[in-house]
Short mmCIF file of N, CA, C and O in Angstrom, two decimals:
data_model
loop_
_atom_site.label_atom_id
_atom_site.label_comp_id
_atom_site.label_asym_id
_atom_site.label_seq_id
_atom_site.Cartn_x
_atom_site.Cartn_y
_atom_site.Cartn_z
N MET G 5 0.85 -1.18 0.00
CA MET G 5 0.00 0.00 0.00
C MET G 5 0.89 1.24 0.00
O MET G 5 1.77 1.38 0.84
N ASN G 6 0.66 2.14 -0.91
CA ASN G 6 1.45 3.35 -1.03
C ASN G 6 0.67 4.52 -0.43
O ASN G 6 -0.37 4.90 -0.95
N ILE G 7 1.18 5.07 0.67
CA ILE G 7 0.44 6.14 1.35
C ILE G 7 0.63 7.50 0.70
O ILE G 7 -0.01 8.46 1.11
N SER G 8 1.49 7.60 -0.31
CA SER G 8 1.69 8.89 -0.97
C SER G 8 0.46 9.30 -1.77
O SER G 8 0.31 10.47 -2.11
N HIS G 9 -0.43 8.36 -2.06
CA HIS G 9 -1.67 8.67 -2.79
C HIS G 9 -2.78 9.16 -1.86
O HIS G 9 -3.85 9.52 -2.34
N TYR G 10 -2.54 9.16 -0.56
CA TYR G 10 -3.57 9.53 0.41
C TYR G 10 -3.20 10.81 1.14
O TYR G 10 -2.03 11.09 1.37
N ASP G 11 -4.22 11.57 1.53
CA ASP G 11 -4.04 12.71 2.43
C ASP G 11 -4.19 12.18 3.84
O ASP G 11 -5.14 11.46 4.15
N ILE G 12 -3.27 12.57 4.74
CA ILE G 12 -3.30 12.08 6.11
C ILE G 12 -3.78 13.18 7.03
O ILE G 12 -3.26 14.30 7.01
N GLU G 13 -4.80 12.87 7.82
CA GLU G 13 -5.38 13.82 8.76
C GLU G 13 -5.34 13.19 10.16
O GLU G 13 -5.84 12.10 10.35
N ILE G 14 -4.73 13.90 11.10
CA ILE G 14 -4.66 13.41 12.48
C ILE G 14 -5.74 14.13 13.28
O ILE G 14 -5.75 15.36 13.33
N LYS G 15 -6.63 13.38 13.86
CA LYS G 15 -7.71 13.96 14.64
C LYS G 15 -7.17 14.60 15.91
O LYS G 15 -6.15 14.18 16.46
N ARG G 16 -7.86 15.61 16.39
CA ARG G 16 -7.44 16.36 17.56
C ARG G 16 -7.36 15.46 18.80
O ARG G 16 -6.43 15.54 19.59
N HIS G 17 -8.35 14.60 18.97
CA HIS G 17 -8.37 13.69 20.11
C HIS G 17 -7.15 12.78 20.12
O HIS G 17 -6.53 12.56 21.17
N ALA G 18 -6.78 12.26 18.95
CA ALA G 18 -5.62 11.37 18.86
C ALA G 18 -4.34 12.11 19.24
O ALA G 18 -3.48 11.57 19.93
N LEU G 19 -4.21 13.36 18.80
CA LEU G 19 -3.02 14.15 19.11
C LEU G 19 -2.94 14.48 20.60
O LEU G 19 -1.86 14.38 21.20
N ILE G 20 -4.06 14.81 21.22
CA ILE G 20 -4.08 15.11 22.66
C ILE G 20 -3.71 13.88 23.47
O ILE G 20 -2.90 13.94 24.39
N ARG G 21 -4.28 12.73 23.11
CA ARG G 21 -3.98 11.49 23.84
C ARG G 21 -2.52 11.08 23.65
O ARG G 21 -1.90 10.56 24.57
N ALA G 22 -1.96 11.32 22.47
CA ALA G 22 -0.55 11.00 22.23
C ALA G 22 0.34 11.86 23.11
O ALA G 22 1.32 11.37 23.67
N MET G 23 0.01 13.15 23.24
CA MET G 23 0.80 14.04 24.11
C MET G 23 0.73 13.58 25.56
O MET G 23 1.72 13.64 26.29
N GLN G 24 -0.44 13.13 26.01
CA GLN G 24 -0.58 12.63 27.37
C GLN G 24 0.24 11.36 27.59
O GLN G 24 0.71 11.11 28.68
N ARG G 25 0.44 10.59 26.54
CA ARG G 25 1.23 9.35 26.64
C ARG G 25 2.71 9.58 26.40
O ARG G 25 3.49 8.65 26.43
N GLY G 26 3.10 10.81 26.12
CA GLY G 26 4.51 11.14 25.95
C GLY G 26 5.04 10.87 24.56
O GLY G 26 6.23 10.68 24.37
N ILE G 27 4.16 10.86 23.57
CA ILE G 27 4.56 10.63 22.19
C ILE G 27 4.58 11.98 21.48
O ILE G 27 3.57 12.67 21.42
N THR G 28 5.72 12.34 20.93
CA THR G 28 5.87 13.65 20.30
C THR G 28 5.43 13.61 18.83
O THR G 28 5.40 12.54 18.21
N PRO G 29 5.11 14.78 18.26
CA PRO G 29 4.65 14.82 16.86
C PRO G 29 5.67 14.30 15.85
O PRO G 29 5.29 13.72 14.83
N ASP G 30 6.97 14.50 16.12
CA ASP G 30 7.96 14.01 15.16
C ASP G 30 8.01 12.48 15.14
O ASP G 30 8.24 11.87 14.09
N ILE G 31 7.77 11.84 16.28
CA ILE G 31 7.71 10.38 16.33
C ILE G 31 6.47 9.88 15.59
O ILE G 31 6.52 8.88 14.88
N ILE G 32 5.35 10.60 15.73
CA ILE G 32 4.12 10.22 15.04
C ILE G 32 4.33 10.30 13.53
O ILE G 32 3.97 9.38 12.79
N GLU G 33 4.95 11.38 13.07
CA GLU G 33 5.19 11.55 11.64
C GLU G 33 6.14 10.47 11.11
O GLU G 33 5.92 9.91 10.03
N ALA G 34 7.18 10.16 11.87
CA ALA G 34 8.13 9.13 11.45
C ALA G 34 7.47 7.76 11.38
O ALA G 34 7.77 6.96 10.49
N THR G 35 6.54 7.49 12.30
CA THR G 35 5.84 6.22 12.29
C THR G 35 4.93 6.10 11.07
O THR G 35 4.89 5.07 10.41
N ILE G 36 4.23 7.17 10.74
CA ILE G 36 3.32 7.14 9.60
C ILE G 36 4.09 7.07 8.29
O ILE G 36 3.76 6.31 7.39
N ARG G 37 5.14 7.86 8.16
CA ARG G 37 5.90 7.92 6.91
C ARG G 37 6.82 6.72 6.71
O ARG G 37 6.96 6.23 5.59
N GLY G 38 7.46 6.23 7.78
CA GLY G 38 8.47 5.20 7.61
C GLY G 38 8.19 3.88 8.28
O GLY G 38 9.00 2.97 8.21
N GLY G 39 7.04 3.77 8.96
CA GLY G 39 6.74 2.53 9.67
C GLY G 39 6.12 1.48 8.77
O GLY G 39 5.90 1.68 7.58
N LYS G 40 5.83 0.35 9.36
CA LYS G 40 5.19 -0.74 8.64
C LYS G 40 3.69 -0.50 8.61
O LYS G 40 3.12 0.08 9.53
N ILE G 41 3.04 -0.97 7.56
CA ILE G 41 1.61 -0.77 7.36
C ILE G 41 0.93 -2.12 7.30
O ILE G 41 1.40 -3.04 6.65
N LYS G 42 -0.19 -2.22 8.01
CA LYS G 42 -0.96 -3.46 8.00
C LYS G 42 -2.44 -3.10 7.89
O LYS G 42 -2.94 -2.27 8.64
N LYS G 43 -3.12 -3.70 6.89
CA LYS G 43 -4.56 -3.49 6.77
C LYS G 43 -5.24 -4.20 7.92
O LYS G 43 -4.87 -5.30 8.29
N HIS G 44 -6.23 -3.54 8.47
CA HIS G 44 -6.93 -4.07 9.63
C HIS G 44 -8.42 -3.96 9.35
O HIS G 44 -8.99 -2.87 9.42
N GLY G 45 -9.04 -5.06 9.00
CA GLY G 45 -10.45 -5.02 8.64
C GLY G 45 -10.63 -4.48 7.23
O GLY G 45 -9.72 -4.48 6.41
N LYS G 46 -11.83 -3.97 6.94
CA LYS G 46 -12.14 -3.49 5.60
C LYS G 46 -11.67 -2.05 5.38
O LYS G 46 -11.12 -1.74 4.32
N ASN G 47 -11.89 -1.18 6.34
CA ASN G 47 -11.62 0.23 6.16
C ASN G 47 -10.57 0.80 7.11
O ASN G 47 -10.47 2.02 7.23
N TYR G 48 -9.83 -0.03 7.78
CA TYR G 48 -8.86 0.46 8.76
C TYR G 48 -7.45 0.04 8.39
O TYR G 48 -7.24 -0.98 7.74
N VAL G 49 -6.50 0.84 8.82
CA VAL G 49 -5.10 0.57 8.56
C VAL G 49 -4.33 0.86 9.84
O VAL G 49 -4.72 1.71 10.64
N ARG G 50 -3.24 0.12 10.04
CA ARG G 50 -2.44 0.25 11.26
C ARG G 50 -0.99 0.51 10.85
O ARG G 50 -0.41 -0.24 10.08
N PHE G 51 -0.43 1.61 11.36
CA PHE G 51 0.97 1.94 11.16
C PHE G 51 1.70 1.64 12.46
O PHE G 51 1.22 2.02 13.53
N TYR G 52 2.85 0.97 12.38
CA TYR G 52 3.59 0.70 13.61
C TYR G 52 5.08 0.70 13.33
O TYR G 52 5.54 0.39 12.24
N GLN G 53 5.83 1.09 14.38
CA GLN G 53 7.29 1.12 14.30
C GLN G 53 7.85 0.94 15.70
O GLN G 53 7.32 1.49 16.66
N LYS G 54 8.95 0.17 15.79
CA LYS G 54 9.58 -0.08 17.08
C LYS G 54 10.57 1.03 17.42
O LYS G 54 11.29 1.52 16.56
N TYR G 55 10.56 1.41 18.69
CA TYR G 55 11.51 2.38 19.25
C TYR G 55 12.07 1.79 20.53
O TYR G 55 11.68 0.70 20.95
N LYS G 56 12.98 2.54 21.19
CA LYS G 56 13.59 2.05 22.43
C LYS G 56 12.54 1.84 23.52
O LYS G 56 12.58 0.87 24.24
N ARG G 57 11.62 2.80 23.65
CA ARG G 57 10.61 2.74 24.72
C ARG G 57 9.54 1.70 24.47
O ARG G 57 8.93 1.18 25.41
N GLY G 58 9.24 1.43 23.21
CA GLY G 58 8.18 0.49 22.87
C GLY G 58 7.78 0.67 21.42
O GLY G 58 8.44 1.35 20.65
N THR G 59 6.67 0.08 21.06
CA THR G 59 6.18 0.15 19.70
C THR G 59 5.07 1.20 19.62
O THR G 59 4.10 1.13 20.36
N ILE G 60 5.22 2.15 18.71
CA ILE G 60 4.20 3.17 18.48
C ILE G 60 3.23 2.61 17.45
O ILE G 60 3.64 2.13 16.39
N VAL G 61 1.92 2.70 17.75
CA VAL G 61 0.88 2.20 16.87
C VAL G 61 -0.09 3.33 16.57
O VAL G 61 -0.63 3.94 17.49
N CYS G 62 -0.30 3.62 15.29
CA CYS G 62 -1.26 4.62 14.85
C CYS G 62 -2.34 3.90 14.06
O CYS G 62 -2.05 3.25 13.06
N ILE G 63 -3.58 4.03 14.49
CA ILE G 63 -4.69 3.37 13.82
C ILE G 63 -5.48 4.42 13.06
O ILE G 63 -5.87 5.45 13.61
N GLY G 64 -5.70 4.17 11.76
CA GLY G 64 -6.39 5.12 10.91
C GLY G 64 -7.53 4.48 10.15
O GLY G 64 -7.59 3.26 9.99
N GLU G 65 -8.42 5.34 9.67
CA GLU G 65 -9.58 4.89 8.91
C GLU G 65 -9.43 5.38 7.47
O GLU G 65 -9.15 6.55 7.23
N LEU G 66 -9.63 4.48 6.51
CA LEU G 66 -9.57 4.82 5.09
C LEU G 66 -10.94 5.33 4.65
O LEU G 66 -11.95 4.65 4.82
N LYS G 67 -10.97 6.53 4.09
CA LYS G 67 -12.20 7.09 3.52
C LYS G 67 -11.84 7.77 2.22
O LYS G 67 -11.31 8.88 2.22
N GLY G 68 -12.10 7.13 1.11
CA GLY G 68 -11.79 7.70 -0.19
C GLY G 68 -10.29 7.88 -0.36
O GLY G 68 -9.53 6.93 -0.36
N THR G 69 -9.86 9.13 -0.49
CA THR G 69 -8.44 9.42 -0.64
C THR G 69 -7.83 9.98 0.63
O THR G 69 -6.77 10.58 0.61
N LYS G 70 -8.51 9.79 1.77
CA LYS G 70 -8.02 10.28 3.06
C LYS G 70 -7.77 9.13 4.01
O LYS G 70 -8.45 8.12 3.98
N ILE G 71 -6.77 9.32 4.87
CA ILE G 71 -6.56 8.43 6.01
C ILE G 71 -6.70 9.29 7.25
O ILE G 71 -5.93 10.23 7.44
N LYS G 72 -7.70 8.99 8.07
CA LYS G 72 -7.91 9.72 9.32
C LYS G 72 -7.29 8.91 10.45
O LYS G 72 -7.69 7.77 10.70
N ILE G 73 -6.30 9.48 11.14
CA ILE G 73 -5.67 8.81 12.28
C ILE G 73 -6.59 9.02 13.48
O ILE G 73 -6.80 10.15 13.93
N LEU G 74 -7.14 7.93 14.00
CA LEU G 74 -8.11 8.00 15.08
C LEU G 74 -7.48 7.87 16.46
O LEU G 74 -7.95 8.48 17.41
N THR G 75 -6.46 7.04 16.58
CA THR G 75 -5.83 6.85 17.88
C THR G 75 -4.35 6.53 17.71
O THR G 75 -3.94 5.97 16.71
N ILE G 76 -3.58 6.94 18.72
CA ILE G 76 -2.14 6.72 18.74
C ILE G 76 -1.79 6.14 20.11
O ILE G 76 -2.07 6.77 21.12
N THR G 77 -1.20 4.96 20.12
CA THR G 77 -0.86 4.31 21.38
C THR G 77 0.60 3.86 21.37
O THR G 77 1.25 3.89 20.35
N ILE G 78 1.06 3.43 22.54
CA ILE G 78 2.40 2.86 22.68
C ILE G 78 2.26 1.53 23.39
O ILE G 78 1.54 1.43 24.40
N LYS G 79 2.89 0.51 22.86
CA LYS G 79 2.94 -0.80 23.51
C LYS G 79 4.31 -0.93 24.15
O LYS G 79 5.33 -0.99 23.47
N LEU G 80 4.33 -0.95 25.45
CA LEU G 80 5.59 -1.05 26.19
C LEU G 80 6.07 -2.49 26.21
O LEU G 80 5.30 -3.44 26.16
N TYR G 81 7.39 -2.66 26.32
CA TYR G 81 7.98 -3.99 26.34
C TYR G 81 7.85 -4.61 27.70
O TYR G 81 7.87 -4.05 28.70
#
């Protein structure tokens, strides 16, 4: 899946929750641009990348030519 064909929109709630979890915007961008992509269900996609602290997971919804990032979490080791 090539994400360069999609517009990426990060929802306000996802960004606020990421800040509360200690995930900075540059890490979020690096995960979306350079992380691994896995289709999840029919209309959802999951971006993930491993870091020292844990794995950052961004879950987004596919709608036409947009990907809306709904939630951003960290899985600790």
